[in-house]
Amino acid sequence: MANKTPLVMNGGFPQQLQSGDSLSAPSFTISSMIEMDSGTLTTAATTANQVLDLSPIATIRTAKYIVQVTSGTAYYSTEIMLSHNGTVAYISDSNSIGSNLLLAGFTCDISGGNLRLLTTPLNAVTVYKFFATKIVL
């Protein structure tokens, strides 16, 4: 699964930011409705259905991802939307662009109470970076 560490922001930033400053936070919640998340995954094999990200179905119904996939000099980026009804997971992959749109396949499922975004890379060493916006139930 991708590397990430949550940071919850209730009512403001955890520090005072000045113009030009940046805030590094792989995951945070905006109010009680939106969760934003980011992560990376580097694969070492072409094993099917590797976990790129997961969200508890008890709190997240819908997620939208922007995913960048790189392997060697080939790359592509895509938008992925996930949703579920508590039993069945749904996926839509659109707006793909890059030098090789076959670098990775994506699917989703529900396992262990989590909505999972899964990937199968074309090449063993593939680097994924993602940004997600998730809507809280």
PDB file of C-alpha atoms in Angstrom:
ATOM      1  CA  MET A   1       0.000   0.000   0.000  1.00  0.00           C
ATOM      2  CA  ALA A   2       1.095   3.570  -0.592  1.00  0.00           C
ATOM      3  CA  ASN A   3       3.072   5.430   2.072  1.00  0.00           C
ATOM      4  CA  LYS A   4       1.035   8.055   3.907  1.00  0.00           C
ATOM      5  CA  THR A   5       0.547   9.594   7.332  1.00  0.00           C
ATOM      6  CA  PRO A   6      -2.726  11.298   8.325  1.00  0.00           C
ATOM      7  CA  LEU A   7      -2.984  14.856   9.615  1.00  0.00           C
ATOM      8  CA  VAL A   8      -6.409  16.026  10.807  1.00  0.00           C
ATOM      9  CA  MET A   9      -7.075  19.741  10.568  1.00  0.00           C
ATOM     10  CA  ASN A  10     -10.063  20.843  12.653  1.00  0.00           C
ATOM     11  CA  GLY A  11     -10.820  24.521  12.275  1.00  0.00           C
ATOM     12  CA  GLY A  12      -7.471  25.666  10.905  1.00  0.00           C
ATOM     13  CA  PHE A  13      -3.840  24.978  10.174  1.00  0.00           C
ATOM     14  CA  PRO A  14      -1.639  23.376  12.816  1.00  0.00           C
ATOM     15  CA  GLN A  15       0.858  26.240  12.406  1.00  0.00           C
ATOM     16  CA  GLN A  16       0.896  29.856  11.254  1.00  0.00           C
ATOM     17  CA  LEU A  17       1.720  29.991   7.540  1.00  0.00           C
ATOM     18  CA  GLN A  18       3.244  33.002   5.840  1.00  0.00           C
ATOM     19  CA  SER A  19       3.200  33.924   2.147  1.00  0.00           C
ATOM     20  CA  GLY A  20       5.513  31.549   0.287  1.00  0.00           C
ATOM     21  CA  ASP A  21       5.409  28.893   3.026  1.00  0.00           C
ATOM     22  CA  SER A  22       4.273  25.378   2.254  1.00  0.00           C
ATOM     23  CA  LEU A  23       2.481  22.780   4.342  1.00  0.00           C
ATOM     24  CA  SER A  24       3.372  19.148   3.808  1.00  0.00           C
ATOM     25  CA  ALA A  25       0.536  16.857   4.831  1.00  0.00           C
ATOM     26  CA  PRO A  26      -0.132  13.545   3.068  1.00  0.00           C
ATOM     27  CA  SER A  27      -3.667  13.396   4.475  1.00  0.00           C
ATOM     28  CA  PHE A  28      -6.017  15.872   6.110  1.00  0.00           C
ATOM     29  CA  THR A  29      -9.711  16.569   6.679  1.00  0.00           C
ATOM     30  CA  ILE A  30     -11.453  19.795   5.704  1.00  0.00           C
ATOM     31  CA  SER A  31     -14.473  20.400   7.952  1.00  0.00           C
ATOM     32  CA  SER A  32     -16.328  17.133   8.430  1.00  0.00           C
ATOM     33  CA  MET A  33     -17.190  16.532   4.762  1.00  0.00           C
ATOM     34  CA  ILE A  34     -13.960  16.333   2.753  1.00  0.00           C
ATOM     35  CA  GLU A  35     -10.798  14.312   3.318  1.00  0.00           C
ATOM     36  CA  MET A  36      -7.753  14.976   1.152  1.00  0.00           C
ATOM     37  CA  ASP A  37      -5.063  12.372   0.806  1.00  0.00           C
ATOM     38  CA  SER A  38      -1.858  11.712  -1.115  1.00  0.00           C
ATOM     39  CA  GLY A  39       0.597   8.874  -1.388  1.00  0.00           C
ATOM     40  CA  THR A  40       3.200   6.992  -3.370  1.00  0.00           C
ATOM     41  CA  LEU A  41       3.727   3.365  -4.263  1.00  0.00           C
ATOM     42  CA  THR A  42       6.715   1.779  -5.978  1.00  0.00           C
ATOM     43  CA  THR A  43       6.101  -1.752  -7.206  1.00  0.00           C
ATOM     44  CA  ALA A  44       8.758  -4.449  -7.535  1.00  0.00           C
ATOM     45  CA  ALA A  45       6.691  -6.997  -9.515  1.00  0.00           C
ATOM     46  CA  THR A  46       3.787  -7.185 -11.942  1.00  0.00           C
ATOM     47  CA  THR A  47       1.601  -8.820  -9.302  1.00  0.00           C
ATOM     48  CA  ALA A  48      -2.096  -8.223  -9.961  1.00  0.00           C
ATOM     49  CA  ASN A  49      -4.277  -6.065  -7.716  1.00  0.00           C
ATOM     50  CA  GLN A  50      -1.674  -4.314  -5.567  1.00  0.00           C
ATOM     51  CA  VAL A  51      -3.256  -1.896  -3.074  1.00  0.00           C
ATOM     52  CA  LEU A  52      -2.663   1.735  -4.045  1.00  0.00           C
ATOM     53  CA  ASP A  53      -5.042   3.205  -1.458  1.00  0.00           C
ATOM     54  CA  LEU A  54      -7.885   2.240   0.872  1.00  0.00           C
ATOM     55  CA  SER A  55     -10.652   4.020   2.738  1.00  0.00           C
ATOM     56  CA  PRO A  56     -13.061   2.709   5.389  1.00  0.00           C
ATOM     57  CA  ILE A  57     -16.520   2.164   3.874  1.00  0.00           C
ATOM     58  CA  ALA A  58     -18.072   3.244   7.173  1.00  0.00           C
ATOM     59  CA  THR A  59     -16.843   6.819   6.625  1.00  0.00           C
ATOM     60  CA  ILE A  60     -16.074   7.274   2.887  1.00  0.00           C
ATOM     61  CA  ARG A  61     -18.602   6.742   0.079  1.00  0.00           C
ATOM     62  CA  THR A  62     -16.911   8.506  -2.870  1.00  0.00           C
ATOM     63  CA  ALA A  63     -13.292   9.208  -3.801  1.00  0.00           C
ATOM     64  CA  LYS A  64     -11.678  10.986  -6.751  1.00  0.00           C
ATOM     65  CA  TYR A  65      -8.021  10.371  -7.564  1.00  0.00           C
ATOM     66  CA  ILE A  66      -5.471  11.971  -9.834  1.00  0.00           C
ATOM     67  CA  VAL A  67      -2.829   9.289 -10.393  1.00  0.00           C
ATOM     68  CA  GLN A  68       0.568   9.657 -12.067  1.00  0.00           C
ATOM     69  CA  VAL A  69       2.240   6.431 -13.219  1.00  0.00           C
ATOM     70  CA  THR A  70       5.920   6.269 -14.277  1.00  0.00           C
ATOM     71  CA  SER A  71       8.066   3.358 -15.438  1.00  0.00           C
ATOM     72  CA  GLY A  72      11.464   4.161 -16.930  1.00  0.00           C
ATOM     73  CA  THR A  73      10.867   7.022 -19.363  1.00  0.00           C
ATOM     74  CA  ALA A  74       7.206   6.090 -19.965  1.00  0.00           C
ATOM     75  CA  TYR A  75       4.482   7.870 -18.017  1.00  0.00           C
ATOM     76  CA  TYR A  76       0.807   8.642 -17.866  1.00  0.00           C
ATOM     77  CA  SER A  77      -1.709  10.387 -15.659  1.00  0.00           C
ATOM     78  CA  THR A  78      -5.377   9.625 -15.164  1.00  0.00           C
ATOM     79  CA  GLU A  79      -8.429  10.558 -13.094  1.00  0.00           C
ATOM     80  CA  ILE A  80     -10.181   7.751 -11.246  1.00  0.00           C
ATOM     81  CA  MET A  81     -13.478   7.891  -9.360  1.00  0.00           C
ATOM     82  CA  LEU A  82     -14.571   5.249  -6.850  1.00  0.00           C
ATOM     83  CA  SER A  83     -17.876   4.738  -5.088  1.00  0.00           C
ATOM     84  CA  HIS A  84     -19.637   1.922  -3.258  1.00  0.00           C
ATOM     85  CA  ASN A  85     -23.017   0.905  -1.851  1.00  0.00           C
ATOM     86  CA  GLY A  86     -21.558  -0.938   1.148  1.00  0.00           C
ATOM     87  CA  THR A  87     -21.331  -4.232  -0.738  1.00  0.00           C
ATOM     88  CA  VAL A  88     -20.243  -3.480  -4.318  1.00  0.00           C
ATOM     89  CA  ALA A  89     -17.450  -1.091  -5.399  1.00  0.00           C
ATOM     90  CA  TYR A  90     -17.609   0.935  -8.618  1.00  0.00           C
ATOM     91  CA  ILE A  91     -14.803   2.539 -10.653  1.00  0.00           C
ATOM     92  CA  SER A  92     -14.545   5.039 -13.499  1.00  0.00           C
ATOM     93  CA  ASP A  93     -11.209   5.863 -15.175  1.00  0.00           C
ATOM     94  CA  SER A  94     -11.126   8.940 -17.446  1.00  0.00           C
ATOM     95  CA  ASN A  95      -9.075  11.870 -18.711  1.00  0.00           C
ATOM     96  CA  SER A  96      -5.939   9.776 -19.272  1.00  0.00           C
ATOM     97  CA  ILE A  97      -2.901  11.376 -20.907  1.00  0.00           C
ATOM     98  CA  GLY A  98       0.749  10.395 -21.372  1.00  0.00           C
ATOM     99  CA  SER A  99       3.288   8.467 -23.401  1.00  0.00           C
ATOM    100  CA  ASN A 100       1.966   4.965 -22.569  1.00  0.00           C
ATOM    101  CA  LEU A 101      -1.624   4.539 -21.378  1.00  0.00           C
ATOM    102  CA  LEU A 102      -1.051   0.812 -20.815  1.00  0.00           C
ATOM    103  CA  LEU A 103       1.455   1.218 -17.944  1.00  0.00           C
ATOM    104  CA  ALA A 104      -1.092   0.172 -15.337  1.00  0.00           C
ATOM    105  CA  GLY A 105      -4.582  -1.182 -14.968  1.00  0.00           C
ATOM    106  CA  PHE A 106      -6.893  -0.151 -12.144  1.00  0.00           C
ATOM    107  CA  THR A 107      -9.782  -1.838 -10.379  1.00  0.00           C
ATOM    108  CA  CYS A 108     -11.427  -1.608  -6.977  1.00  0.00           C
ATOM    109  CA  ASP A 109     -13.075  -3.812  -4.392  1.00  0.00           C
ATOM    110  CA  ILE A 110     -14.332  -3.897  -0.825  1.00  0.00           C
ATOM    111  CA  SER A 111     -12.221  -5.968   1.544  1.00  0.00           C
ATOM    112  CA  GLY A 112     -11.959  -5.937   5.339  1.00  0.00           C
ATOM    113  CA  GLY A 113     -14.401  -3.032   5.577  1.00  0.00           C
ATOM    114  CA  ASN A 114     -12.322  -0.904   3.189  1.00  0.00           C
ATOM    115  CA  LEU A 115     -12.886   0.471  -0.303  1.00  0.00           C
ATOM    116  CA  ARG A 116      -9.609  -0.351  -2.062  1.00  0.00           C
ATOM    117  CA  LEU A 117      -8.061   1.148  -5.208  1.00  0.00           C
ATOM    118  CA  LEU A 118      -6.040  -1.641  -6.796  1.00  0.00           C
ATOM    119  CA  THR A 119      -3.457  -1.581  -9.564  1.00  0.00           C
ATOM    120  CA  THR A 120      -1.668  -4.040 -11.819  1.00  0.00           C
ATOM    121  CA  PRO A 121       1.512  -2.598 -13.361  1.00  0.00           C
ATOM    122  CA  LEU A 122       2.729  -3.503 -16.855  1.00  0.00           C
ATOM    123  CA  ASN A 123       6.377  -3.364 -15.713  1.00  0.00           C
ATOM    124  CA  ALA A 124       7.851  -4.629 -12.442  1.00  0.00           C
ATOM    125  CA  VAL A 125       9.316  -1.305 -11.308  1.00  0.00           C
ATOM    126  CA  THR A 126       6.518   1.241 -11.552  1.00  0.00           C
ATOM    127  CA  VAL A 127       6.105   4.398  -9.481  1.00  0.00           C
ATOM    128  CA  TYR A 128       2.642   5.695  -8.601  1.00  0.00           C
ATOM    129  CA  LYS A 129       1.883   9.094  -7.074  1.00  0.00           C
ATOM    130  CA  PHE A 130      -1.668  10.082  -6.234  1.00  0.00           C
ATOM    131  CA  PHE A 131      -3.790  12.845  -4.821  1.00  0.00           C
ATOM    132  CA  ALA A 132      -7.305  12.009  -3.616  1.00  0.00           C
ATOM    133  CA  THR A 133     -10.374  13.936  -2.554  1.00  0.00           C
ATOM    134  CA  LYS A 134     -12.781  11.832  -0.514  1.00  0.00           C
ATOM    135  CA  ILE A 135     -16.309  12.706   0.533  1.00  0.00           C
ATOM    136  CA  VAL A 136     -17.182  11.689   4.075  1.00  0.00           C
ATOM    137  CA  LEU A 137     -20.566  10.085   4.725  1.00  0.00           C
TER     138      LEU A 137
END
